[in-house]
Every structure is written in C-alpha cells, then in structure tokens.
Coordinates of C-alpha atoms and ligand atoms in Angstrom, one line a residue:
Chain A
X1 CA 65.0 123.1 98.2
X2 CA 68.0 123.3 96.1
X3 CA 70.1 122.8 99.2
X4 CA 72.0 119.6 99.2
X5 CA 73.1 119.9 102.6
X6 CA 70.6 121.8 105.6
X7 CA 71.4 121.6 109.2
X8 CA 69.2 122.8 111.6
X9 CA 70.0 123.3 115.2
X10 CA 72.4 120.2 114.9
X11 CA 73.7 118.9 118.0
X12 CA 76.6 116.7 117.9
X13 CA 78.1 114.5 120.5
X14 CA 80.2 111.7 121.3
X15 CA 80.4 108.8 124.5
X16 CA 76.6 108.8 123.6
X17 CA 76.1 112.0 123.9
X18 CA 77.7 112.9 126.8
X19 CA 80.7 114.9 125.4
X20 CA 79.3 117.3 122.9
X21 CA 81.2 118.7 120.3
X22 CA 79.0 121.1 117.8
X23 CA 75.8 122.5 119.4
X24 CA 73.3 124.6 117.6
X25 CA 74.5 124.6 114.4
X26 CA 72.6 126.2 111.2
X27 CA 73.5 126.4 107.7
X28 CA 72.6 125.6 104.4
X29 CA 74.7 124.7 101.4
X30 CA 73.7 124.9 97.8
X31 CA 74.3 123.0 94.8
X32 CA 77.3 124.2 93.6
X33 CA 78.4 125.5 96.5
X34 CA 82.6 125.5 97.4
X35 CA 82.6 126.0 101.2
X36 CA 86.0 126.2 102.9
X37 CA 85.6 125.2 106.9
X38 CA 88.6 126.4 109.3
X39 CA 89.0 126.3 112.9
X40 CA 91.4 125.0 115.8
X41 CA 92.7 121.9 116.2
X42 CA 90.1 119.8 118.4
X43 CA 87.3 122.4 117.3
X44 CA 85.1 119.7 115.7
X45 CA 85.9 120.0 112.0
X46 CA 86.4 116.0 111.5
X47 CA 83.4 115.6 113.5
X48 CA 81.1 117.3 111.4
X49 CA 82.5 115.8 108.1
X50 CA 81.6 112.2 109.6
X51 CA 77.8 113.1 110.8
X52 CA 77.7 114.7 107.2
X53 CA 78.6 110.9 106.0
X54 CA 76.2 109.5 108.2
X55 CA 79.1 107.9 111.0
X56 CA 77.6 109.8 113.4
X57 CA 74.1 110.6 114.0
X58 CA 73.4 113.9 114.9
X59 CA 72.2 114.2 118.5
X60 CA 70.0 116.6 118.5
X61 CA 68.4 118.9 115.6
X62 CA 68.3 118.1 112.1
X63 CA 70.6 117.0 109.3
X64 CA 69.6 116.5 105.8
X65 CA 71.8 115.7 103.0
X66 CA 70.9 114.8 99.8
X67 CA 67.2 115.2 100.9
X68 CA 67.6 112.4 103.2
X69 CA 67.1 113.0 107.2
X70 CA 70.5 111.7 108.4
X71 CA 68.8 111.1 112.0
X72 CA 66.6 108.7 110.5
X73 CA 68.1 107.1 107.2
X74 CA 68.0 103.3 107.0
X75 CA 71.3 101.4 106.4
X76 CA 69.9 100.4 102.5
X77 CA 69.4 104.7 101.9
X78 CA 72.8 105.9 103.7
X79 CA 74.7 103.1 101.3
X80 CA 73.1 104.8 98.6
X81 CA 73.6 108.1 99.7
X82 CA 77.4 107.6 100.5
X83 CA 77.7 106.3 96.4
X84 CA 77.0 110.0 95.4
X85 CA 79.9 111.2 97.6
X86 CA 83.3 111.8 97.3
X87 CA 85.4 111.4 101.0
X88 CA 88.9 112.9 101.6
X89 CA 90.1 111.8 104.4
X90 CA 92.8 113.4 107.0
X91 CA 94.4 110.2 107.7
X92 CA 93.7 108.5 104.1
X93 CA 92.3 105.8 104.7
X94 CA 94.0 103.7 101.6
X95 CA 93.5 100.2 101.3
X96 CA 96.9 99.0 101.9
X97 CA 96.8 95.1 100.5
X98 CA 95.3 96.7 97.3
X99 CA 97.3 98.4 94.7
X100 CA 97.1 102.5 94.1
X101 CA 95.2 101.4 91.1
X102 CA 92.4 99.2 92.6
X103 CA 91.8 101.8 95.5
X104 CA 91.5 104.8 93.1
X105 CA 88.8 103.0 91.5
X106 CA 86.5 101.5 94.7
X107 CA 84.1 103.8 93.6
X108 CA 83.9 102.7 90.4
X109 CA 84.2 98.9 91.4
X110 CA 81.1 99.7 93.8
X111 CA 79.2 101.0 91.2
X112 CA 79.7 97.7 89.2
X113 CA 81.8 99.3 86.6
X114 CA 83.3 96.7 84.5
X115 CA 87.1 95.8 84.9
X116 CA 88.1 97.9 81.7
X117 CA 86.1 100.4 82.6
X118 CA 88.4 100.7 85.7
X119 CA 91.7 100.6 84.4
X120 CA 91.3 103.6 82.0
X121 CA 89.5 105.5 84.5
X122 CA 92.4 104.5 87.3
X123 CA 94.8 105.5 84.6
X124 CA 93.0 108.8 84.0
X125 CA 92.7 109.6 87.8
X126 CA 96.4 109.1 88.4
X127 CA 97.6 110.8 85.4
X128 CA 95.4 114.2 86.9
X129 CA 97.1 113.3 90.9
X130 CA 100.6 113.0 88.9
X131 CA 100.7 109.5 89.8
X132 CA 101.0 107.3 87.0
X133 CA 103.9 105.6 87.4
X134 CA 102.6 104.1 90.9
X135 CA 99.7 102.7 89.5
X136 CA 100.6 99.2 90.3
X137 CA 102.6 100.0 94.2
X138 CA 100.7 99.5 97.1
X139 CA 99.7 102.5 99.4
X140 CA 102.4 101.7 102.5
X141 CA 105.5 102.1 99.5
X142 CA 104.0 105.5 98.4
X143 CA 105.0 109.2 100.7
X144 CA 102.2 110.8 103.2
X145 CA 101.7 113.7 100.4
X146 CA 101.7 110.6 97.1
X147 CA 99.0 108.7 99.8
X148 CA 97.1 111.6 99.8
X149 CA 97.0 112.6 96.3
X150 CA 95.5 108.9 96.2
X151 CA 92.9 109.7 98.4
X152 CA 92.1 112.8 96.4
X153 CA 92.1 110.5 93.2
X154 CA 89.5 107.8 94.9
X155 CA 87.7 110.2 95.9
X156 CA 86.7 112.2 92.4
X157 CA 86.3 108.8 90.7
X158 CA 82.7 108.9 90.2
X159 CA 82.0 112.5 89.9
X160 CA 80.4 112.9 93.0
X161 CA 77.4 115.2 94.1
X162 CA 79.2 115.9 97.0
X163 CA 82.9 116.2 98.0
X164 CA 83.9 116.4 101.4
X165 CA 87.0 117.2 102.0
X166 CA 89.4 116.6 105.3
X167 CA 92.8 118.9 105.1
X168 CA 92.9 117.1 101.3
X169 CA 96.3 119.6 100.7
X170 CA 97.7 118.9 104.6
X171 CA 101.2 116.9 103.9
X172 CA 101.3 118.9 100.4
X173 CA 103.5 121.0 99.0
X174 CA 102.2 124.3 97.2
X175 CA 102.8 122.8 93.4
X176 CA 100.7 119.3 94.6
X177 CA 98.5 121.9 97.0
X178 CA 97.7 123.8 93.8
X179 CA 97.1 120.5 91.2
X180 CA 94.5 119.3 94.3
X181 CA 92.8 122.7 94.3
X182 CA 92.7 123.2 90.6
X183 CA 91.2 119.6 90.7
X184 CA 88.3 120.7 92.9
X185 CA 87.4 123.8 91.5
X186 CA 87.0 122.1 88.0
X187 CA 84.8 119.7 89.8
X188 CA 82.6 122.5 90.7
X189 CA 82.8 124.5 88.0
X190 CA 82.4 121.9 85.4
X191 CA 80.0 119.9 87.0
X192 CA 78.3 121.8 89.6
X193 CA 79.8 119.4 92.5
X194 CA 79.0 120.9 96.2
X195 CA 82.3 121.0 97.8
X196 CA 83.4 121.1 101.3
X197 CA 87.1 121.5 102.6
X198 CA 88.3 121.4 105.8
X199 CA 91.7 123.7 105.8
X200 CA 93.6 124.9 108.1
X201 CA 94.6 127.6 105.4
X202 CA 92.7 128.6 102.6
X203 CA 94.5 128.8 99.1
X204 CA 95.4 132.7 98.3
X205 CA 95.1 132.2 94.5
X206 CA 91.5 130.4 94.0
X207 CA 89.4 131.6 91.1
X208 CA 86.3 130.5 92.1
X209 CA 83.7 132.6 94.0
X210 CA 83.9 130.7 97.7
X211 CA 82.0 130.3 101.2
X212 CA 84.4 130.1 104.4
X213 CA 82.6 128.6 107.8
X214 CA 84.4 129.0 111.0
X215 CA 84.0 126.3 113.6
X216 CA 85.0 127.2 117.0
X217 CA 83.1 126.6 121.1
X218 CA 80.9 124.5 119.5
X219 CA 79.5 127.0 116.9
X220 CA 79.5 127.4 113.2
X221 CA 80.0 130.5 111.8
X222 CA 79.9 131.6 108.3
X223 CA 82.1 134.5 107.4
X224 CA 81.4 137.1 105.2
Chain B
X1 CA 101.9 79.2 108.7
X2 CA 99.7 81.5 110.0
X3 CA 97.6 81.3 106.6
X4 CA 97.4 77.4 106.9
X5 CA 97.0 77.6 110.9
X6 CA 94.0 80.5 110.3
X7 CA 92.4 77.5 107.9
X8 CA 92.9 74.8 110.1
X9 CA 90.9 76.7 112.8
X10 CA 88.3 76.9 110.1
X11 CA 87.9 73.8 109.2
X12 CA 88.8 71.0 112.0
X13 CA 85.4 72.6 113.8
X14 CA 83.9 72.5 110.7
X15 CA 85.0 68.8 110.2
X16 CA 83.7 67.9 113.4
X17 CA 80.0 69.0 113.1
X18 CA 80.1 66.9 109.3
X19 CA 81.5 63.9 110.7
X20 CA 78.7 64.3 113.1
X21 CA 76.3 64.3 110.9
X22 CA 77.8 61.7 108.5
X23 CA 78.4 59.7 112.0
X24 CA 74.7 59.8 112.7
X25 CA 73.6 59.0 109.0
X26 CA 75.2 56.1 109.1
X27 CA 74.2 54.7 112.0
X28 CA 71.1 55.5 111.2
X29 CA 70.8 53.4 108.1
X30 CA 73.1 50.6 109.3
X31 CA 71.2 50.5 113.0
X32 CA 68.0 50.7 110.8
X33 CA 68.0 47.5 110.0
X34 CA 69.4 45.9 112.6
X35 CA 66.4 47.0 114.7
X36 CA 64.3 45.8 111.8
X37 CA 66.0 42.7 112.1
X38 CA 65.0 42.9 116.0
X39 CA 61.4 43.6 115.2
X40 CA 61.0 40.9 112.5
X41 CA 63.3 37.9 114.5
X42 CA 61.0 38.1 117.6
X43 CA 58.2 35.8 118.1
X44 CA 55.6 34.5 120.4
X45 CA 55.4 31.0 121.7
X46 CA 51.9 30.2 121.6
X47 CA 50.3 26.8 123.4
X48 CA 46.9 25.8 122.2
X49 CA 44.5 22.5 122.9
X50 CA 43.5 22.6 119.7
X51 CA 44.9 23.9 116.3
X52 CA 44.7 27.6 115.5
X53 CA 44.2 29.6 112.4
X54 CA 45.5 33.3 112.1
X55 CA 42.3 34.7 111.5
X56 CA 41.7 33.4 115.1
X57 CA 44.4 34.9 116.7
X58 CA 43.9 38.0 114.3
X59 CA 40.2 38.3 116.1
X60 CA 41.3 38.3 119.2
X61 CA 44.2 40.7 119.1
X62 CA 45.1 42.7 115.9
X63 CA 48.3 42.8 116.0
X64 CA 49.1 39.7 115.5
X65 CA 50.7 39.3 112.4
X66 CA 52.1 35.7 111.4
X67 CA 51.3 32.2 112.3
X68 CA 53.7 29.4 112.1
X69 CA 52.9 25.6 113.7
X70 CA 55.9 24.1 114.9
X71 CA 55.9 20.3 113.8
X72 CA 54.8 18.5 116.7
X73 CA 56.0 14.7 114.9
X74 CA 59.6 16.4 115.3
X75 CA 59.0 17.5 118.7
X76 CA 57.8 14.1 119.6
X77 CA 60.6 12.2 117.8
X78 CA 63.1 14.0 119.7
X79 CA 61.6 14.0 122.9
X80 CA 61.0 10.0 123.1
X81 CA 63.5 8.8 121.4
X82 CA 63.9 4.9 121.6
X83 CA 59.5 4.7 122.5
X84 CA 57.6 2.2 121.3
X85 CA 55.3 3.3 118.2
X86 CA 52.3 3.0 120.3
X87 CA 53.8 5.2 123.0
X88 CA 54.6 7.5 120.5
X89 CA 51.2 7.9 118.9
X90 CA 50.1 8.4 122.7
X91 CA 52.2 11.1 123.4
X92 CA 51.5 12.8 120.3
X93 CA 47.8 13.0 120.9
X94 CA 48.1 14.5 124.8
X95 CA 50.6 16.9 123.2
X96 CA 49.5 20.1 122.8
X97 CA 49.9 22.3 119.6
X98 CA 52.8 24.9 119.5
X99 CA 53.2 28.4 117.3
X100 CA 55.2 30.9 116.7
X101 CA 53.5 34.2 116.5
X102 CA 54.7 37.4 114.9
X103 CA 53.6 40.4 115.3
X104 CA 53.0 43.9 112.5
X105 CA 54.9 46.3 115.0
X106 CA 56.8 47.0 117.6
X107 CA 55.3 46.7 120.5
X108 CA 56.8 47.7 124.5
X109 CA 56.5 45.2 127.2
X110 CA 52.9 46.4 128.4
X111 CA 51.2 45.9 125.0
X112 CA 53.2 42.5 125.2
X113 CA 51.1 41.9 127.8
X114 CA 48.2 42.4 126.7
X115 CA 48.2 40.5 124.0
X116 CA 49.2 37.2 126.4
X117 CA 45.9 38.0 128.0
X118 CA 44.3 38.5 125.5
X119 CA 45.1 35.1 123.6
X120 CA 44.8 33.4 127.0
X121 CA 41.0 34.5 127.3
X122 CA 40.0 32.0 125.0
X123 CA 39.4 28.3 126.1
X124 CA 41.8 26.8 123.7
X125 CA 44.7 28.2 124.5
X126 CA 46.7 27.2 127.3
X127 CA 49.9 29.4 127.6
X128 CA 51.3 32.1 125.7
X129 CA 55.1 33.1 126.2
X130 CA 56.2 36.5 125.2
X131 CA 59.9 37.0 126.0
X132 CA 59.4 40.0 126.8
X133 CA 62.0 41.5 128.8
X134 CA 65.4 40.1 126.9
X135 CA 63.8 41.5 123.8
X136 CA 63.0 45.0 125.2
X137 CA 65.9 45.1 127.1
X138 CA 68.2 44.7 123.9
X139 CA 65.7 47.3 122.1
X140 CA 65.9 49.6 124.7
X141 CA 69.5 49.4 125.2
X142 CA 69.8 50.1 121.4
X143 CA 67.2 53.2 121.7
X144 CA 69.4 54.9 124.4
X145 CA 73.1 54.5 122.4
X146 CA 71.1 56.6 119.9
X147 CA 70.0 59.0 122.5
X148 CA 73.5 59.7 124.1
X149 CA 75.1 59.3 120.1
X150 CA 72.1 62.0 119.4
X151 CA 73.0 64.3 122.6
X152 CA 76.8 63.7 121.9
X153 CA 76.6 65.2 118.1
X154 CA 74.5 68.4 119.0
X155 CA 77.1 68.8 121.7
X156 CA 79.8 68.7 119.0
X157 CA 77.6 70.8 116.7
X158 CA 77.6 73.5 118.9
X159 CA 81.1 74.2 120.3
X160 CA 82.2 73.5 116.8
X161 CA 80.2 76.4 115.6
X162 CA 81.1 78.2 118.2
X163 CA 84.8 78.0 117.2
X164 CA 83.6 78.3 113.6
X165 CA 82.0 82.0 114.6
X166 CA 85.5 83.1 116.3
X167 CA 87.7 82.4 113.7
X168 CA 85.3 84.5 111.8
X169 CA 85.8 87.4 114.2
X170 CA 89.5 86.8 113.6
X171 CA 89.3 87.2 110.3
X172 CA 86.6 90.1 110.4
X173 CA 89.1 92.0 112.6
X174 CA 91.6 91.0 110.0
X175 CA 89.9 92.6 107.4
X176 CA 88.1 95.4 109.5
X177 CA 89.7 98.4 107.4
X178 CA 89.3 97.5 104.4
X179 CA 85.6 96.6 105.2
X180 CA 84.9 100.3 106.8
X181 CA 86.2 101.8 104.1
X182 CA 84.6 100.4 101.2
X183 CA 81.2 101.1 104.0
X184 CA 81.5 104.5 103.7
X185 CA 82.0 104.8 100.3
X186 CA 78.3 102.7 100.3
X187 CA 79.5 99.1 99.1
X188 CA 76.7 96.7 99.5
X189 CA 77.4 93.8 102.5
X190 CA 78.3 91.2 99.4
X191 CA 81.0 93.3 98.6
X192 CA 82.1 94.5 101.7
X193 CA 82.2 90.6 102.7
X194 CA 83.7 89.6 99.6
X195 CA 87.2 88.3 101.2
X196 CA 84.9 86.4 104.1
X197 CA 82.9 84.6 102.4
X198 CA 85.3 83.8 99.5
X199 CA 87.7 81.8 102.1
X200 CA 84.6 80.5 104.0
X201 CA 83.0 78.9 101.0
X202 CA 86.5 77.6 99.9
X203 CA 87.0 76.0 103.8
X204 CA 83.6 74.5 103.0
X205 CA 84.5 72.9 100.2
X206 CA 88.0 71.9 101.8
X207 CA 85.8 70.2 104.9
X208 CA 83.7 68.8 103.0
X209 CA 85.9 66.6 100.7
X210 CA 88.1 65.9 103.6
X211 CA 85.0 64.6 106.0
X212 CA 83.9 62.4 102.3
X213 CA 87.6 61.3 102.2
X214 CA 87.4 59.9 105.8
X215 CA 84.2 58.0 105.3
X216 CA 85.2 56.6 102.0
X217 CA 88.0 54.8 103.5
X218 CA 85.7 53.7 106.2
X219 CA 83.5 52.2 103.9
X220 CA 86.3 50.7 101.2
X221 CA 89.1 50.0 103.6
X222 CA 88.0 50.1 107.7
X223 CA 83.9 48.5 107.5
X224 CA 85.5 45.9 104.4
X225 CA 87.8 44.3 107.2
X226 CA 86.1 45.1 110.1
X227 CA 85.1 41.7 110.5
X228 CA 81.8 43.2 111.9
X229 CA 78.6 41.3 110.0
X230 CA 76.7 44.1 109.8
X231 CA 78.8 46.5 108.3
X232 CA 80.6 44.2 105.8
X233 CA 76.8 43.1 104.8
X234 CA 75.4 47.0 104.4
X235 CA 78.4 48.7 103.0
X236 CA 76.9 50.5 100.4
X237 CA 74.3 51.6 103.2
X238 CA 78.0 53.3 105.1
X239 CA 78.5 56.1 102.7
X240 CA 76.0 57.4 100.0
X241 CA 77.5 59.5 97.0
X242 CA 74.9 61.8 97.8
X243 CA 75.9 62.5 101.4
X244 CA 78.8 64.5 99.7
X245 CA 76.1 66.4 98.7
X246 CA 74.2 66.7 101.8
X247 CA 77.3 67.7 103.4
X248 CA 78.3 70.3 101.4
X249 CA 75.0 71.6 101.8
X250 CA 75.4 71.7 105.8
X251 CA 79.1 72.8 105.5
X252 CA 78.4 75.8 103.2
X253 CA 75.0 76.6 105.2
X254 CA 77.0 77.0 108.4
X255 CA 79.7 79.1 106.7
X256 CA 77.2 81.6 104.8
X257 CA 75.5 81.5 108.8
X258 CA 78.8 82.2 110.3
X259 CA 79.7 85.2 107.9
X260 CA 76.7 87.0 108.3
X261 CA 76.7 86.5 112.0
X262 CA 80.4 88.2 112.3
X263 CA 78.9 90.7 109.1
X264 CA 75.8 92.2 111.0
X265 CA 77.7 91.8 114.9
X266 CA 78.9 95.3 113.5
X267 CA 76.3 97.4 114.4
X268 CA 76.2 101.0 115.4
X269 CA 77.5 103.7 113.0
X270 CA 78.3 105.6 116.4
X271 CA 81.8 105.8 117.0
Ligands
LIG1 N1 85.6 108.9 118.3 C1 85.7 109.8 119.2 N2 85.3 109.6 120.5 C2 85.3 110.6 121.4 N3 85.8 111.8 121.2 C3 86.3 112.1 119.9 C4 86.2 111.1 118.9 N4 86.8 111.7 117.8 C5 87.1 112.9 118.1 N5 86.8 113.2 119.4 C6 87.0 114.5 120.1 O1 86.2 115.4 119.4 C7 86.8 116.7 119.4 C8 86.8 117.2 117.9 O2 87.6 116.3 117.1 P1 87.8 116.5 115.6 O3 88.6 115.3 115.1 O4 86.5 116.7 115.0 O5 88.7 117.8 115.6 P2 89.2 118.6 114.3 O6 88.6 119.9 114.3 O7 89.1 117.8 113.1 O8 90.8 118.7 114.7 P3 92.1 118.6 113.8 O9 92.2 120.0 113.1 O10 93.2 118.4 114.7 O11 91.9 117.5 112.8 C9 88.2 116.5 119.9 O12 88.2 116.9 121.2 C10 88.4 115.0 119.9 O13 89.2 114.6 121.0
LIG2 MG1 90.3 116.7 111.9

C-alpha cells in the first residue's frame, strides 16, 4: 500500500505487441525507495522507464504507479500523474528555442508558478547543476555533459514523488557524476523522493542504503 | 521569408472562406431588395365589364393585394385622337374597365394561374393577363445565380479549410518536440498548444482586417463609381461595421477548429 510503484506480471511490447521487450516482470518499490537498474545495452531499460511514465501501455499484466493502473489511466489522470514526476532523460530532451533558464523551470511554469517564482527557483536549480552562468544560453550552445546537468536541473524542479532516472551521469565526469548523485540522494533523504536510475555503473561512494534491479532476456531481477 | 511565406499559407485560405462569406452577405442584402423590388413592381392587368372594388377581387382570390383603375378618359384620349366629342363619349362607354392588380407574395407561375381562373369565373370580368413567364423567368434566373454563388462559396469554404488544417500540421510538426516534452511532464493541451494557437489567433486577426480592408474599398471607392444603380443606391447595405465583427468571429472559430483538429490528430501514447 505504501508502494508507489507495483508491477505485476508486466508484459511489455512494441510494433503493437509483436516485439516484446520485458515479460513477466514483478516488483514493488516503496516510498523512499533509491533503486539503481543495470543491464545491457538493448535489454529494455529505456523501455520500462517510458511504460513507468505512461508512453507505453503495458501489454499485458499490471502496472500501477502512483495508485493509478497505468493500463487504464485516462489522458486528464496520466497528465496529472506525470506533474508529480521528475524525468531524466538519456537523450535530454531540452527545449532548444528556449533558454537553460525557461526549460529548468517547465515544471514550475506547468504548475502555474508565477514568473518570479521561476526565476529564483531557475536560479537556485542552476546554481546546485553548477550552471549559473548559462542561465540565459540556449540548450544547442551548451556541452552533452552541461545539457545534461540541465536535464537533471528540470527535472528536480518541483520536488517530485518520483524520479526516474535515464543514465542521468552518462556524458559526465566523476566531479559532475558525484554533484548529480549527491543531488539525488538529498532528494531522497530529505524528502523521501522514490528514485529510479538507470546506470550502466553504479556510483562506488553512495551513502544511502540502495536497491539494484537487473534487466536482462526479458526479466527483471532484483539483486541482493 | 519562410516566417512570412508560413503566414501567408495561413491566411490567403483563410481570406478566401471570409470573402466568401462577406461575398454572400452582401449579395444577400443588396439582391434583397432587388427581388423585393421584383415582387412589388409586378402587376396584373385585369379587364372587367363593370367596375371592381378590392374587396371583390379579395373574395374571390386572397391574394390579391392592391387595386389600381387605370384612367380610361386617358386611354380614350390617346386612342382617338382627332374624334368627334360624340364619338368619344361612345367609345368610352363600350370600353371596358382596366386594373392593375398586386399581389401580398410571391407567387410561381401555377398559383399565377390560378388566380386568372379564378378572377375569370366571375361574370364581370372579361380577361385577366398575368405575365407570367417574363416575370418568373427573371425571378428564377435570379434564384439560381444564388444557388451556384451558394454552391461556389462552400466549395471555397472547404478547400480553404482544408489548406487552413495543413499548414497547421506544418506548424504542429514544427513545434512537435517541444510539445512532447512539455506532455510528459503533464502540461495541459492550452499550454502544450500555446505557440499554435497564439499565431492562429494573430492570422485571424491579420485575415480578418485584411478581408474588412478589401470590402471597405469596395464599398467607398469600387460600388461609389461603379456606375451600377443598385449598388451606388444601397451602399451602406455593401459593408456593415458589424460584419468585421461577424468575421472575426468565423475567422477565429475556424482557427481555434483548426488547432484542435491538428492538437487531438495526435493520438496514441504508443510509440
Ligand atoms: N520505439 C521503438 N519501437 C520499436 N522498438 C524499440 C523502440 N524503442 C526501443 N526499441 C527496442 O527495444 C529494445 C530495448 O530498447 P531500450 O531503449 O529500452 O534499451 P536500453 O536498455 O535502454 O538500452 P541502452 O542501454 O542502449 O539505452 C531495443 O532492442 C530497441 O531496439
Ligand atoms: Mg536506454
């Protein structure tokens, strides 16, 4: 009951179901909870971020996040849904005809938070990514790691429930690595944010006490 | 170039289906009256033994609506002209009595008919002549310009928003990122289609003033030296301040239509 994320037998598939890509999976995942995910390359990791999102519905089995059944969640609930979660993803996703400022804030702007309200929070937010002085650049002018330190940024905005994570650390260094990771564990320390990261190596110093699942043919594993 | 060509595409279609409908208004109003003019000018020529009232008439078919003797002294003065005084008073009295005879309504050529038979029933009147076909003719004639004009319009109104629907998708596509984006981090559809409907509410407005402009000069410059009766006579009929507002109505009606078409014709979260 306290689990914000349950999936049951979860079958997921793309070409409409014809090429399946997780099958069976179970697990739960508790408020709280910091769960790193690994596997190969192709394995499905991106996939389950995005049914976890609601971009793709699961196929078969069940999927419930935030107590809603992600196989049958109307367009009005998944919009609200997706305003409690923070998304990292591997290829950014930035805005590029808006300023580093403006996209760290979407969150914000979606949630009707008033113009002021946005610039000290963007200002905040950038100063914690180490990127204050791009505020006012535009995504394209920034480097793959500075992109994704904006991504990171956009995504903690609004102190989500939920942080899902996509290789958030993957075109970092180990100082900017380290700044991301200290970032999320305060998150879930502090405010009891569920956090899921998909890594292709988990971080050797990390304080906090941590779940690792293992994608691989099809499965998810938990290890223990 | 490409911003102002992307515009164009916009609003030329746009243009098109508000003259249309500023087209049709006016000929509406100004052909409103002509055919009112039609319908009052036409008369009945009515031959009786004896002299008539309307109430007569009225009895024997309702919708008769006017009686008017033509003077039969003037008739007779231009008929025999240089006749004797005595001749004169002779062909006055063998002379029958002639009316003109309006009637409350249109009426087609069958119904014309009727009403000859029916005034010919009685005794005293001898002939009734309706005109008929020249005056249906022209009415019909007028009936089926308005039909094709009609046709022609909708025509218009549909490929234009046809067009108008496309150069949304161009501009959707345009704008696809940013709109998947702000999606999955739950913005509402306003938001999402912010940048849409900003520029197609601006086109709206741009349309609509330049469709107003068009028919302004029409009705201050063109219909003032057209030399055409009709329109010089009704120019205040040609363009109404409030059809700006009728238009704007349409143009920003269409626009809000077109946006959520394009919006919700991205369906499936499926990828
Ligand atoms: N939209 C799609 N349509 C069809 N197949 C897809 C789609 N997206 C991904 N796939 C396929 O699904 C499989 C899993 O892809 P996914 O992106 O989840 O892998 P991943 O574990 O994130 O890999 P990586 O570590 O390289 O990011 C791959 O074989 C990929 O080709
Ligand atoms: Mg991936």
């Amino acid at each position: 009951m306290s689990n914000v994320i349950s999936a049951k037998n979860l079958t997921l598939a793309y070409d409409n179901g014809r090429k399946e890509i997780i099958k069976n999976a179970s697990f739960n995942i508790k408020k709280g909870d910091f769960v790193f995910i690994t596997g190969p390359s192709g394995s499905g990791k991106s996939t389950l971020l995005k049914s976890l999102y609601g971009q793709l519905k699961p196929k078969e089995g069940n999927l419930v996040v935030g107590g809603r059944d992600l196989a049958n969640i109307s367009p009005r609930q998944l919009q609200e849904l997706r305003t409690h979660m923070g998304i990292i993803f591997q290829d950014y996703k930035l805005i590029n005809e808006w300023t580093v400022a403006k996209n760290v804030v979407l969150p914000l702007m979606i949630a009707g938070y008033s113009l002021d309200v946005q610039e000290t929070q963007a200002h905040r937010l950038l100063k914690h990514v180490k990127l204050s002085e791009h505020a006012d650049k535009y995504p394209l002018e920034l480097s793959g790691g500075e992109q994704q330190r904006v991504g990171v940024a956009r995504a903690l905005a609004k102190n989500p429930v939920v942080i899902l994570a996509d290789e958030p650390t993957g075109n970092l260094d180990d100082y900017s690595s380290n700044v991301i990771w200290d970032l999320m564990e305060n998150a879930c320390q502090q405010l009891e944010t569920t956090v899921l990261v998909v890594t292709h190596k988990i971080p050797t110093i990390f304080s906090l006490p941590y779940r690792h699942f293992i994608i691989e043919s099809k499965g998810v594993y938990e290890v223990h | 170039m490409k911003f102002i060509k992307n515009h164009l595409m916009f609003i030329l279609p746009l243009m098109a289906i508000l003259l249309g409908i500023e087209f049709y208004l006016v000929f509406d109003r100004t052909t409103d009256s002509y055919e009112k003019g039609l319908k009052e000018g036409y008369t009945m020529l009515v031959v009786a033994k004896k002299p008539v009232t309307l109430q007569k008439l009225r009895q024997l078919n309702p919708h008769i609506a006017t009686l008017e003797a033509i003077k039969r002294e003037q008739i007779v003065s231009e008929v025999a002209q240089g006749v004797s005084k005595q001749s004169k008073k002779e062909i006055l009295a063998a002379l029958p009595y002639f009316y003109n005879v309006g009637l409350d309504s249109y009426l087609g050529t069958a119904a014309l008919e009727k009403i000859k038979k029916d005034l010919e029933k009685d005794s005293t009147i001898k002939r009734v002549e309706t005109f008929g076909s020249s005056y249906s003719s022209a009415y019909r004639l007028f009936a089926f310009i308005k039909f094709l004009l009609k046709v022609f319009i909708g025509f218009m109104g549909v490929v234009s928003l046809f067009l108008i629907i496309k150069q949304m998708e161009i501009w959707k596509y345009a704008h696809r990122e940013r709109m998947q984006v702000m999606e999955i981090f739950g913005a509402p559809l306003m938001l999402r289609a912010g940048v849409l409907f900003k520029v197609a509410i601006f086109d709206a407005f741009i349309a609509t003033l330049l469709t107003s402009a068009v028919f302004l000069y029409v009705k201050f410059v063109w219909a003032a030296q057209s030399g055409i009766d009709l329109m010089m006579q009704k120019q205040d009929d040609l363009f109404k301040m409030t059809d700006m507002a009728i238009l704007l109505g349409v143009a920003l009606l269409l626009v809000i239509v077109a946006v959520y078409t394009v919006v919700f014709s991205n369906k499936g979260v499926q990828e």
